[in-house]
């Protein structure tokens, strides 16, 4: 039997140790390999030292060019059955070329998270204004990303909150959306018994990619609003800040005397989170679901976060620690969780319940593959029903296509 080919077009190369988006992409790649797809990964970005060498997994890596007909020849020759765009920007750049050269390929958008939601929340915070759906509706970023979702046959949505937002506020047809959170193995008793005990752990931990503005803001918030209170109550405690791409703003916050330690890139994030006693994540804006917080649960490490941090992550289940937007209360919750063994253990158990009930890959993988096959089998009908999508594919509305052709002609 001939393997079906899935082409993944990445905004960046896969960095599973640098960001939640990188580990999410690895989960999808592993799923496609398990289901016997031939996986080809292409990107127009430059590779760096943190990028995984996918060829070790028998995955072909292809460097593609923006605004160049060489991609048309490549995709026509490859003739993939499925094309997945990693983030809406890659769909804008290459979606019309895929539609023209491989009209029968199923086009999937992996949103990672709703970028417009994160951006608008950030803009509102900078203006000192509260977040509203009206601000989302006015945003040009919103229009771009929603247009991309409508042009695709299926969009993968990582958070329940974002699923509801797309359906209720933007009236996106449910047939175009598929809820697919992170995919994890269940935590069994044998695994949890190997975790370090309450007594064996020490210090607070924050981990995050510093290319990501919410993480930079969260660490600044920790330093100014939260850490002085915690340190006063627990003078021997330290907070260890880990993450890829530490910038100067973050490095300047390092202060050994205050116990505020900037550690930088973690070769093994699981190891550092599993050694910490409590994960702190005072996120004031953001979107999607937070890899640092699922990783805390997978390592048996309770956490304190905000409503934004926990959003769309735990349905109606109890959080594995505390959720608080008031930073004075946030600090007090962190102190209590760090000091109270029975509270810490019960919080750890709540994290196990969240992972096993919401992120169990055994329950999530097969229905997703079945959904892809179902749409692929009735692709014409599916697209006919998606009138707004076909409208946006119409040449009179394809500004990105003609801009790309103009750039290409100019470059020649």
Short mmCIF file of C-alpha atoms in Angstrom, two decimals:
data_model
loop_
_atom_site.label_atom_id
_atom_site.label_comp_id
_atom_site.label_asym_id
_atom_site.label_seq_id
_atom_site.Cartn_x
_atom_site.Cartn_y
_atom_site.Cartn_z
CA UNK A 1 0.00 0.00 0.00
CA UNK A 2 1.37 3.43 -1.03
CA UNK A 3 1.84 5.80 1.89
CA UNK A 4 -0.11 9.03 1.71
CA UNK A 5 2.05 12.15 1.92
CA UNK A 6 1.38 14.99 4.30
CA UNK A 7 3.27 18.22 3.68
CA UNK A 8 3.69 20.44 6.75
CA UNK A 9 4.65 24.04 5.99
CA UNK A 10 6.21 25.53 9.11
CA UNK A 11 6.58 29.20 9.96
CA UNK A 12 9.77 28.03 11.71
CA UNK A 13 11.68 24.76 12.00
CA UNK A 14 10.65 22.44 14.82
CA UNK A 15 12.16 23.31 18.24
CA UNK A 16 10.44 21.02 20.78
CA UNK A 17 12.75 22.12 23.62
CA UNK A 18 12.25 25.86 23.00
CA UNK A 19 8.50 26.36 23.00
CA UNK A 20 5.07 24.79 23.49
CA UNK A 21 4.43 25.35 19.77
CA UNK A 22 7.50 23.24 18.94
CA UNK A 23 6.46 20.39 21.21
CA UNK A 24 2.89 20.56 19.84
CA UNK A 25 4.24 20.21 16.29
CA UNK A 26 6.29 17.18 17.36
CA UNK A 27 3.14 15.58 18.81
CA UNK A 28 1.38 15.99 15.44
CA UNK A 29 4.39 14.68 13.49
CA UNK A 30 4.63 11.62 15.74
CA UNK A 31 0.90 10.99 15.27
CA UNK A 32 1.19 11.14 11.45
CA UNK A 33 4.20 8.80 11.48
CA UNK A 34 2.33 6.37 13.73
CA UNK A 35 -0.62 6.42 11.31
CA UNK A 36 1.78 5.56 8.45
CA UNK A 37 1.86 8.88 6.61
CA UNK A 38 4.92 9.97 4.66
CA UNK A 39 5.76 13.33 6.32
CA UNK A 40 7.58 16.15 4.51
CA UNK A 41 8.38 19.32 6.49
CA UNK A 42 9.07 22.56 4.62
CA UNK A 43 9.90 26.04 5.85
CA UNK A 44 11.18 29.32 4.43
CA UNK A 45 12.88 30.26 7.72
CA UNK A 46 16.54 29.85 8.62
CA UNK A 47 17.42 26.90 10.82
CA UNK A 48 19.20 27.48 14.12
CA UNK A 49 20.98 25.25 16.62
CA UNK A 50 17.82 24.57 18.67
CA UNK A 51 15.97 23.07 15.68
CA UNK A 52 15.47 19.31 15.66
CA UNK A 53 17.01 17.32 12.82
CA UNK A 54 13.83 15.73 11.43
CA UNK A 55 15.74 13.57 8.96
CA UNK A 56 16.63 11.29 11.91
CA UNK A 57 12.91 10.39 11.91
CA UNK A 58 12.95 9.68 8.16
CA UNK A 59 11.22 13.01 7.49
CA UNK A 60 12.31 14.93 4.42
CA UNK A 61 13.18 18.57 5.19
CA UNK A 62 12.77 21.10 2.38
CA UNK A 63 13.86 24.74 2.38
CA UNK A 64 11.28 26.70 0.37
CA UNK A 65 11.26 30.29 -0.87
CA UNK A 66 8.67 32.97 -0.36
CA UNK A 67 7.21 34.70 -3.43
CA UNK A 68 8.76 32.19 -5.81
CA UNK A 69 7.26 29.82 -8.39
CA UNK A 70 9.83 27.19 -7.31
CA UNK A 71 7.32 26.27 -4.60
CA UNK A 72 4.64 25.63 -7.25
CA UNK A 73 6.94 23.15 -9.02
CA UNK A 74 7.91 21.50 -5.71
CA UNK A 75 4.33 21.00 -4.47
CA UNK A 76 3.05 19.86 -7.89
CA UNK A 77 5.79 17.25 -8.04
CA UNK A 78 5.23 16.12 -4.42
CA UNK A 79 1.44 15.96 -4.87
CA UNK A 80 0.59 15.64 -1.15
CA UNK A 81 -2.73 14.24 -0.01
CA UNK A 82 -2.80 16.68 2.92
CA UNK A 83 -1.12 20.05 3.44
CA UNK A 84 -0.90 21.44 6.97
CA UNK A 85 -0.05 25.09 7.54
CA UNK A 86 1.68 25.79 10.84
CA UNK A 87 0.14 29.17 11.85
CA UNK A 88 -2.03 31.36 9.66
CA UNK A 89 0.90 33.35 8.20
CA UNK A 90 2.10 30.30 6.26
CA UNK A 91 -1.42 29.80 4.88
CA UNK A 92 -1.41 33.42 3.66
CA UNK A 93 1.96 32.91 1.98
CA UNK A 94 1.47 29.45 0.47
CA UNK A 95 -2.24 28.56 0.71
CA UNK A 96 -3.20 30.00 -2.68
CA UNK A 97 -0.27 28.22 -4.33
CA UNK A 98 -1.37 24.90 -2.79
CA UNK A 99 -4.99 25.53 -3.90
CA UNK A 100 -3.84 26.18 -7.50
CA UNK A 101 -1.29 23.39 -7.83
CA UNK A 102 -2.81 20.68 -5.59
CA UNK A 103 -6.55 21.42 -5.63
CA UNK A 104 -7.42 17.97 -4.24
CA UNK A 105 -5.14 18.22 -1.19
CA UNK A 106 -6.92 18.60 2.14
CA UNK A 107 -5.81 21.96 3.57
CA UNK A 108 -5.47 22.03 7.38
CA UNK A 109 -4.50 25.02 9.51
CA UNK A 110 -2.83 24.29 12.83
CA UNK A 111 -3.50 27.60 14.57
CA UNK A 112 -1.15 26.79 17.54
CA UNK A 113 -3.20 29.44 19.32
CA UNK A 114 -5.30 32.36 18.09
CA UNK A 115 -2.61 34.95 17.38
CA UNK A 116 -5.12 37.78 17.11
CA UNK A 117 -6.41 37.04 20.61
CA UNK A 118 -2.93 37.30 22.10
CA UNK A 119 -2.08 40.45 20.11
CA UNK A 120 -5.28 42.32 20.96
CA UNK A 121 -4.94 41.46 24.65
CA UNK A 122 -1.37 42.80 24.57
CA UNK A 123 -2.47 46.01 22.82
CA UNK A 124 -5.27 46.54 25.36
CA UNK A 125 -2.85 46.12 28.28
CA UNK A 126 -0.42 48.62 26.71
CA UNK A 127 -3.27 51.12 26.35
CA UNK A 128 -4.37 50.48 29.94
CA UNK A 129 -7.78 49.28 28.73
CA UNK A 130 -9.81 46.19 29.55
CA UNK A 131 -10.14 43.36 27.03
CA UNK A 132 -13.41 43.20 25.06
CA UNK A 133 -14.78 41.19 22.16
CA UNK A 134 -15.42 44.52 20.43
CA UNK A 135 -11.65 45.17 20.38
CA UNK A 136 -11.20 41.75 18.72
CA UNK A 137 -13.84 42.52 16.08
CA UNK A 138 -12.10 45.79 15.15
CA UNK A 139 -8.63 44.29 14.78
CA UNK A 140 -7.02 43.79 11.36
CA UNK A 141 -5.06 40.84 12.81
CA UNK A 142 -8.40 39.21 13.63
CA UNK A 143 -9.64 39.65 10.08
CA UNK A 144 -6.48 38.12 8.63
CA UNK A 145 -6.55 35.04 10.86
CA UNK A 146 -10.30 34.43 10.54
CA UNK A 147 -9.95 34.71 6.73
CA UNK A 148 -7.23 32.06 6.87
CA UNK A 149 -9.43 29.75 8.97
CA UNK A 150 -12.28 30.17 6.47
CA UNK A 151 -10.04 29.40 3.47
CA UNK A 152 -8.90 26.08 4.98
CA UNK A 153 -10.86 22.84 5.00
CA UNK A 154 -10.19 22.30 8.71
CA UNK A 155 -8.54 24.33 11.48
CA UNK A 156 -7.10 22.75 14.61
CA UNK A 157 -8.05 24.70 17.74
CA UNK A 158 -6.06 23.97 20.87
CA UNK A 159 -8.29 25.56 23.53
CA UNK A 160 -11.94 25.11 24.47
CA UNK A 161 -12.15 28.86 25.12
CA UNK A 162 -10.97 29.58 21.56
CA UNK A 163 -13.41 27.05 20.09
CA UNK A 164 -16.28 28.83 21.83
CA UNK A 165 -14.98 32.26 20.82
CA UNK A 166 -14.79 31.32 17.12
CA UNK A 167 -18.28 29.84 17.14
CA UNK A 168 -20.09 32.44 19.25
CA UNK A 169 -18.38 35.75 18.39
CA UNK A 170 -17.18 35.08 14.83
CA UNK A 171 -19.91 32.61 13.79
CA UNK A 172 -17.39 30.24 12.19
CA UNK A 173 -19.08 27.04 11.01
CA UNK A 174 -18.31 24.20 13.43
CA UNK A 175 -17.57 21.91 10.45
CA UNK A 176 -14.40 23.96 9.78
CA UNK A 177 -13.08 23.65 13.35
CA UNK A 178 -11.60 20.74 15.26
CA UNK A 179 -10.70 20.84 18.95
CA UNK A 180 -7.33 19.15 19.38
CA UNK A 181 -5.39 20.04 22.56
CA UNK A 182 -1.92 18.75 23.46
CA UNK A 183 -1.52 14.97 23.10
CA UNK A 184 0.01 13.28 26.14
CA UNK A 185 0.39 9.78 27.53
CA UNK A 186 -1.71 9.23 30.64
CA UNK A 187 0.08 9.54 33.97
CA UNK A 188 -0.04 6.15 35.67
CA UNK A 189 0.76 5.28 39.27
CA UNK A 190 4.15 3.84 38.36
CA UNK A 191 5.16 7.14 36.78
CA UNK A 192 3.92 9.33 39.64
CA UNK A 193 5.77 7.16 42.18
CA UNK A 194 9.06 8.09 40.45
CA UNK A 195 8.50 11.81 40.98
CA UNK A 196 10.56 13.60 43.59
CA UNK A 197 8.78 14.03 46.89
CA UNK A 198 7.76 17.31 48.51
CA UNK A 199 10.87 17.17 50.72
CA UNK A 200 13.23 16.43 47.82
CA UNK A 201 12.15 19.50 45.84
CA UNK A 202 13.08 23.12 46.33
CA UNK A 203 12.64 26.55 44.79
CA UNK A 204 10.10 28.13 42.48
CA UNK A 205 10.35 27.76 38.69
CA UNK A 206 9.32 29.76 35.64
CA UNK A 207 9.98 28.46 32.12
CA UNK A 208 9.18 30.00 28.74
CA UNK A 209 10.50 31.08 25.34
CA UNK A 210 11.51 34.77 25.50
CA UNK A 211 10.69 35.44 21.86
CA UNK A 212 7.17 35.28 23.27
CA UNK A 213 6.03 38.66 24.73
CA UNK A 214 3.68 37.15 27.39
CA UNK A 215 6.69 35.36 28.94
CA UNK A 216 8.83 38.50 29.08
CA UNK A 217 5.94 40.39 30.71
CA UNK A 218 5.33 37.54 33.19
CA UNK A 219 8.95 37.50 34.39
CA UNK A 220 8.99 41.30 34.82
CA UNK A 221 5.72 40.96 36.78
CA UNK A 222 7.27 38.23 38.95
CA UNK A 223 10.26 40.42 39.78
CA UNK A 224 8.30 43.58 40.57
CA UNK A 225 4.93 42.44 41.91
CA UNK A 226 5.30 38.94 43.36
CA UNK A 227 8.83 37.88 44.29
CA UNK A 228 9.50 40.50 47.05
CA UNK A 229 6.49 39.19 49.06
CA UNK A 230 7.48 35.52 48.61
CA UNK A 231 11.14 36.14 49.43
CA UNK A 232 10.22 38.03 52.60
CA UNK A 233 8.09 35.08 53.80
CA UNK A 234 10.56 32.36 52.68
CA UNK A 235 14.06 33.97 52.79
CA UNK A 236 15.87 30.79 51.68
CA UNK A 237 13.69 30.31 48.57
CA UNK A 238 14.89 31.09 45.05
CA UNK A 239 13.08 31.42 41.75
CA UNK A 240 14.83 29.90 38.75
CA UNK A 241 13.93 31.42 35.38
CA UNK A 242 14.49 29.11 32.42
CA UNK A 243 13.85 29.60 28.71
CA UNK A 244 15.24 29.90 25.20
CA UNK A 245 16.29 33.24 23.72
CA UNK A 246 16.85 35.17 26.96
CA UNK A 247 17.12 38.86 26.04
CA UNK A 248 18.95 41.68 27.81
CA UNK A 249 15.78 42.89 29.55
CA UNK A 250 15.41 39.48 31.24
CA UNK A 251 19.14 38.99 31.92
CA UNK A 252 19.24 42.32 33.81
CA UNK A 253 16.68 40.98 36.31
CA UNK A 254 19.19 38.39 37.57
CA UNK A 255 19.98 39.02 41.25
CA UNK A 256 21.55 36.20 43.26
CA UNK A 257 21.26 38.15 46.51
CA UNK A 258 17.47 38.38 46.04
CA UNK A 259 17.23 34.74 44.94
CA UNK A 260 16.00 35.78 41.47
CA UNK A 261 18.14 33.56 39.21
CA UNK A 262 18.11 33.73 35.40
CA UNK A 263 19.19 30.26 34.26
CA UNK A 264 18.51 30.52 30.51
CA UNK A 265 17.94 27.65 28.08
CA UNK A 266 17.13 24.29 29.71
CA UNK A 267 18.50 21.29 27.81
CA UNK A 268 15.98 19.14 29.69
CA UNK A 269 12.95 21.18 30.74
CA UNK A 270 11.26 18.16 32.33
CA UNK A 271 14.21 17.68 34.67
CA UNK A 272 14.21 21.29 35.93
CA UNK A 273 10.43 21.45 36.38
CA UNK A 274 10.42 18.11 38.20
CA UNK A 275 13.08 19.41 40.62
CA UNK A 276 11.12 22.57 41.43
CA UNK A 277 8.51 22.71 44.16
CA UNK A 278 6.07 25.20 42.56
CA UNK A 279 5.75 26.66 39.04
CA UNK A 280 4.75 30.33 38.89
CA UNK A 281 3.15 31.79 35.74
CA UNK A 282 1.63 35.26 36.24
CA UNK A 283 0.55 35.69 32.62
CA UNK A 284 -1.33 38.94 31.98
CA UNK A 285 -2.07 38.25 28.32
CA UNK A 286 -1.78 35.37 25.89
CA UNK A 287 -3.82 32.72 24.09
CA UNK A 288 -4.01 28.97 23.52
CA UNK A 289 -3.00 26.54 26.24
CA UNK A 290 0.26 26.94 28.11
CA UNK A 291 2.96 24.32 27.70
CA UNK A 292 4.70 25.42 30.90
CA UNK A 293 1.54 24.57 32.87
CA UNK A 294 0.83 21.18 31.27
CA UNK A 295 4.52 20.36 31.75
CA UNK A 296 4.16 21.22 35.44
CA UNK A 297 1.28 18.73 35.69
CA UNK A 298 3.27 16.07 33.79
CA UNK A 299 6.10 16.54 36.31
CA UNK A 300 3.86 16.51 39.39
CA UNK A 301 4.68 20.15 40.13
CA UNK A 302 1.78 22.31 41.40
CA UNK A 303 1.41 25.78 39.90
CA UNK A 304 0.05 29.25 40.57
CA UNK A 305 -1.19 31.16 37.54
CA UNK A 306 -3.75 33.71 36.36
CA UNK A 307 -7.13 33.32 34.65
CA UNK A 308 -5.35 33.91 31.30
CA UNK A 309 -2.77 31.25 32.20
CA UNK A 310 -5.36 28.58 32.97
CA UNK A 311 -7.83 29.63 30.23
CA UNK A 312 -9.21 26.77 28.14
CA UNK A 313 -6.98 24.26 29.91
CA UNK A 314 -8.94 22.45 32.62
CA UNK A 315 -12.65 22.54 31.66
CA UNK A 316 -14.57 22.19 34.95
CA UNK A 317 -11.80 20.33 36.83
CA UNK A 318 -9.96 21.76 39.83
CA UNK A 319 -6.63 23.45 39.03
CA UNK A 320 -3.38 21.86 40.28
CA UNK A 321 -2.72 24.76 42.61
CA UNK A 322 -4.21 28.26 42.46
CA UNK A 323 -5.57 30.72 39.91
CA UNK A 324 -5.39 34.37 40.96
CA UNK A 325 -5.23 37.70 39.10
CA UNK A 326 -4.58 39.77 42.22
CA UNK A 327 -0.80 39.64 42.66
CA UNK A 328 -0.92 40.07 46.43
CA UNK A 329 -3.22 37.02 46.64
CA UNK A 330 -1.09 35.27 43.99
CA UNK A 331 2.00 35.68 46.23
CA UNK A 332 0.16 34.39 49.32
CA UNK A 333 -1.11 31.35 47.38
CA UNK A 334 2.44 30.60 46.19
CA UNK A 335 3.78 30.81 49.77
CA UNK A 336 1.04 28.48 51.07
CA UNK A 337 1.54 25.93 48.29
CA UNK A 338 5.31 25.94 48.87
CA UNK A 339 4.95 25.47 52.62
CA UNK A 340 1.92 23.18 53.07
CA UNK A 341 2.71 19.54 52.24
CA UNK A 342 -0.87 18.18 52.27
CA UNK A 343 -2.09 21.07 50.06
CA UNK A 344 0.87 20.47 47.72
CA UNK A 345 0.09 16.73 47.41
CA UNK A 346 -3.64 17.28 46.76
CA UNK A 347 -2.74 19.91 44.10
CA UNK A 348 -0.37 17.43 42.46
CA UNK A 349 -3.21 14.87 42.22
CA UNK A 350 -5.48 17.46 40.56
CA UNK A 351 -2.85 17.90 37.85
CA UNK A 352 -2.87 14.14 37.17
CA UNK A 353 -6.67 14.26 36.78
CA UNK A 354 -6.47 17.15 34.28
CA UNK A 355 -3.84 15.40 32.12
CA UNK A 356 -5.62 12.03 32.16
CA UNK A 357 -9.09 13.39 31.44
CA UNK A 358 -8.38 16.16 28.91
CA UNK A 359 -5.05 15.42 27.18
CA UNK A 360 -5.06 11.61 26.84
CA UNK A 361 -3.69 11.00 23.35
CA UNK A 362 -5.20 7.51 23.16
CA UNK A 363 -8.66 9.12 23.25
CA UNK A 364 -7.79 12.07 21.00
CA UNK A 365 -5.72 10.71 18.12
CA UNK A 366 -8.01 8.28 16.28
CA UNK A 367 -11.09 10.59 16.13
CA UNK A 368 -8.88 13.31 14.60
CA UNK A 369 -7.49 10.99 11.90
CA UNK A 370 -11.05 9.79 11.19
CA UNK A 371 -12.20 13.41 10.83
CA UNK A 372 -9.46 14.12 8.29
CA UNK A 373 -10.41 11.04 6.26
CA UNK A 374 -14.11 11.90 6.40
CA UNK A 375 -13.56 15.42 5.01
CA UNK A 376 -11.08 14.16 2.42
CA UNK A 377 -13.65 11.67 1.11
CA UNK A 378 -16.29 14.36 0.56
CA UNK A 379 -14.00 17.31 -0.14
CA UNK A 380 -16.06 18.87 -2.97
CA UNK A 381 -19.23 18.85 -0.90
CA UNK A 382 -17.37 20.16 2.17
CA UNK A 383 -15.98 23.08 0.15
CA UNK A 384 -19.32 23.83 -1.51
CA UNK A 385 -20.88 24.18 1.94
CA UNK A 386 -18.08 26.57 2.95
CA UNK A 387 -19.26 29.46 0.79
CA UNK A 388 -17.28 32.14 2.66
CA UNK A 389 -14.13 30.08 2.19
CA UNK A 390 -14.63 29.79 -1.57
CA UNK A 391 -15.44 33.49 -1.70
CA UNK A 392 -12.11 34.29 -0.03
CA UNK A 393 -10.31 32.00 -2.50
CA UNK A 394 -11.85 33.97 -5.37
CA UNK A 395 -9.22 35.88 -7.34
CA UNK A 396 -10.79 39.31 -6.81
CA UNK A 397 -10.16 39.00 -3.06
CA UNK A 398 -6.67 37.53 -3.17
CA UNK A 399 -4.51 40.54 -2.37
CA UNK A 400 -1.75 38.33 -0.89
CA UNK A 401 -1.52 36.31 -4.10
CA UNK A 402 -1.08 39.32 -6.36
CA UNK A 403 1.29 41.03 -3.93
CA UNK A 404 3.40 37.85 -3.98
CA UNK A 405 3.38 37.76 -7.80
CA UNK A 406 4.38 41.44 -7.90
CA UNK A 407 7.30 40.85 -5.48
CA UNK A 408 8.42 37.86 -7.55
CA UNK A 409 8.34 39.89 -10.79
CA UNK A 410 10.20 42.74 -9.09
CA UNK A 411 12.90 40.38 -7.77
CA UNK A 412 13.53 39.06 -11.27
#
